[in-house]
């Protein structure tokens, strides 16, 4: 949507709110003259609460707001206008180019046939759709007027003739050029009225662009250019946004979708009396096959099913081309659907539609595909016995968690207060309770749903309670105070050192140095003496590993390049030298244990760190401009290596790009996700391209091990340099390696346990059953996060029902690229056998 429309919508919304408040005050004053002031104030307060609830509803569920609907229609109308302008413009350009020659040659004739074919197809589609709307009594006067203009243009163009002198005189309208053989067109010339008709096309496009408020200078010739006042421009913009019904409105787009894909419109009445607007579209591949699978598509928030077949058609066409029948619907309060809006009602409607598909449509195999808000409904339906698989695409763990991580806890409190805590729509619990085939896709850089509030992270947080349930030494408490890999004190220290490394500011140090130039010679001399003093640091021995893994390149993290070396190294149960790895692990565990304890003690006591323990203070104390290049080179190498490990698509770089108040939570989530989901950077496509969770966890161990090896080599290579800041930076790096070793060992231990369970068949372990019985007595949970669950509810959580995950890079409203679509298809192959025959 253009900025002009946003500004216009904002002004209109502000005026509407002020007007409502004014009228409420007037009503309050009027009531106060009949009843007591207290009674009038109570009525006024109730009215204010109702207005606030309406505003919250409009913001949380924008598809129910008439302004958002008009905005969606405007976007569709603008896109369709540009398509029409381009189609007519192509014909105009073709005629101008071909009329420069006396006769049509091969290329001219082909271009003319293609241009005429495009414009004929466009007009025939519009006319047939209008006829369908006329039968449904939804055709507007604007559409009638536009159709008349199209037909007038068609009549003018049809009067242009193609002439060729030969044995028999060729005399055909250019409108029929598409149907004429190419050899009959070659050598033809245009009739004399061509120039006039080109002007007709120019005039049509000019009038259309002006009426629709679209600037298109290529059609506005000097004689047709129209100037208008600011008021006229505002009136025209308001008309285009609010009142124009020529095409692009939902009735027209719905009819276009129905005619193009032979869909069946239907209103379905729910038990509470609401009417849901739906459309059933059969795949052409399934003619006569009653057992074909179907997909229930749950729309993103603020999107109507009507425009899925036009511009948001990535998945719609994907399903049809892969043999799925598609069922589309608008949530209650969206589009033509009626009923009061609430998340619980959405879930009830979704369940009712599944029953409709089974009982009325005869669907026996059902996939539920949901994006954003639709993903939450898909997770709800994952526990429906008639659903075989679900896909939750870029969705949230709960509605109020999105508000918390986007706007802060205060607005979250206001949201829950005015919605009485009933609009949370918790999703992660429902997802984990299902034993169906479940897929999650998420973009860590999603600007609409913060990564902390994503379903991926919510599922990981809920699954943590299973660990807490089994560990009777850990009492349930706030989620962000619990980590299964290391203690809270170790985690805090790990985070603080990482933050020092990633936020070290050389530019600020240079500014401080320039300020110090004004000091006296005595002060400078004293500073030089301090700078030349050395700080004794402990290093590893001379043993090391050559950098043969290419970890010092400048390419950065590439999430779409799949490393073949992973397959080689995992083929023999990680056949790289475990002895060498264990030797390095042992070095860091022993040599840096005391330094790690010192860092932990300082962090716990919250004392001011002295020069030997603060990178920033050391940098400001000993910084010299001539050292900056070597310091920056070392710092960049360390950062680049640390960013080679990812946790469900998130790197340390992503964490420290977040708001500062979220960085610690992101880091704790990083540690949790690396254990639950694993690493996906450089993970190869395995067995039809599926991201396997166990392989992802193996990849996380592989990544961390390579980073530790490379950092070990870097520490030894830089040992000969004597700058204090570099020495301290290497010491901090060694402590980071100490913590990374703990992470790698924990992951390796978990992988070994998983292998033992698979080989030993310990599913019937009586201890597990006993744990489940013990958990029944404790159904309380006090997690700070919204996914607090009773231990009883998730007692069956394991790797089999945690679901599948793959990271994407298209934002919230973008389209999957080809590789991501193939990943999705490869997952569906595991459930729907008919996809296996199509490659």
mmCIF file of N, CA and C in Angstrom, residues 461-462 464-465 468 476-480 482 780-789 791:
data_model
loop_
_atom_site.group_PDB
_atom_site.id
_atom_site.type_symbol
_atom_site.label_atom_id
_atom_site.label_comp_id
_atom_site.label_asym_id
_atom_site.label_seq_id
_atom_site.Cartn_x
_atom_site.Cartn_y
_atom_site.Cartn_z
ATOM 1 N N UNK A 461 10.223 -24.361 24.618
ATOM 2 C CA UNK A 461 10.048 -24.000 26.027
ATOM 3 C C UNK A 461 9.112 -24.976 26.739
ATOM 4 N N UNK A 462 8.056 -25.373 26.063
ATOM 5 C CA UNK A 462 7.135 -26.330 26.685
ATOM 6 C C UNK A 462 7.813 -27.677 26.884
ATOM 7 N N UNK A 464 10.765 -28.267 27.562
ATOM 8 C CA UNK A 464 11.712 -28.206 28.666
ATOM 9 C C UNK A 464 11.077 -28.710 29.953
ATOM 10 N N UNK A 465 9.788 -28.492 30.124
ATOM 11 C CA UNK A 465 9.128 -28.924 31.357
ATOM 12 C C UNK A 465 9.158 -30.428 31.516
ATOM 13 N N UNK A 468 12.266 -31.019 33.355
ATOM 14 C CA UNK A 468 12.104 -30.619 34.747
ATOM 15 C C UNK A 468 11.281 -31.643 35.523
ATOM 16 N N UNK A 476 10.081 -26.380 39.494
ATOM 17 C CA UNK A 476 9.574 -25.526 38.416
ATOM 18 C C UNK A 476 9.613 -24.074 38.821
ATOM 19 N N UNK A 477 10.069 -23.234 37.917
ATOM 20 C CA UNK A 477 10.163 -21.803 38.197
ATOM 21 C C UNK A 477 10.111 -21.039 36.911
ATOM 22 N N UNK A 478 10.643 -19.846 36.909
ATOM 23 C CA UNK A 478 10.651 -19.055 35.694
ATOM 24 C C UNK A 478 11.518 -19.723 34.646
ATOM 25 N N UNK A 479 10.993 -19.763 33.412
ATOM 26 C CA UNK A 479 11.702 -20.467 32.344
ATOM 27 C C UNK A 479 13.105 -19.917 32.145
ATOM 28 N N UNK A 480 13.253 -18.605 32.126
ATOM 29 C CA UNK A 480 14.544 -18.026 31.776
ATOM 30 C C UNK A 480 15.547 -18.107 32.921
ATOM 31 N N UNK A 482 16.151 -21.245 34.030
ATOM 32 C CA UNK A 482 16.428 -22.678 33.961
ATOM 33 C C UNK A 482 17.151 -22.994 32.654
ATOM 34 N N UNK A 780 0.968 -28.054 38.866
ATOM 35 C CA UNK A 780 1.206 -26.618 38.929
ATOM 36 C C UNK A 780 2.446 -26.271 38.140
ATOM 37 N N UNK A 781 2.426 -25.127 37.500
ATOM 38 C CA UNK A 781 3.612 -24.618 36.821
ATOM 39 C C UNK A 781 3.614 -23.114 36.948
ATOM 40 N N UNK A 782 4.772 -22.548 37.178
ATOM 41 C CA UNK A 782 4.838 -21.097 37.394
ATOM 42 C C UNK A 782 5.784 -20.445 36.422
ATOM 43 N N UNK A 783 5.807 -20.944 35.206
ATOM 44 C CA UNK A 783 6.700 -20.377 34.214
ATOM 45 C C UNK A 783 6.287 -18.949 33.902
ATOM 46 N N UNK A 784 7.276 -18.085 33.760
ATOM 47 C CA UNK A 784 7.004 -16.700 33.396
ATOM 48 C C UNK A 784 6.432 -16.620 31.993
ATOM 49 N N UNK A 785 6.882 -17.528 31.140
ATOM 50 C CA UNK A 785 6.436 -17.485 29.757
ATOM 51 C C UNK A 785 5.013 -17.985 29.633
ATOM 52 N N UNK A 786 4.386 -17.635 28.509
ATOM 53 C CA UNK A 786 2.984 -17.971 28.313
ATOM 54 C C UNK A 786 2.755 -19.463 28.127
ATOM 55 N N UNK A 787 3.812 -20.228 27.826
ATOM 56 C CA UNK A 787 3.612 -21.644 27.595
ATOM 57 C C UNK A 787 3.769 -22.454 28.878
ATOM 58 N N UNK A 788 3.340 -21.911 30.027
ATOM 59 C CA UNK A 788 3.386 -22.686 31.250
ATOM 60 C C UNK A 788 2.368 -23.810 31.132
ATOM 61 N N UNK A 789 2.791 -25.040 31.399
ATOM 62 C CA UNK A 789 1.898 -26.185 31.229
ATOM 63 C C UNK A 789 2.048 -27.100 32.430
ATOM 64 N N UNK A 791 2.731 -30.583 34.212
ATOM 65 C CA UNK A 791 3.589 -31.698 33.840
ATOM 66 C C UNK A 791 2.763 -32.870 33.327
#
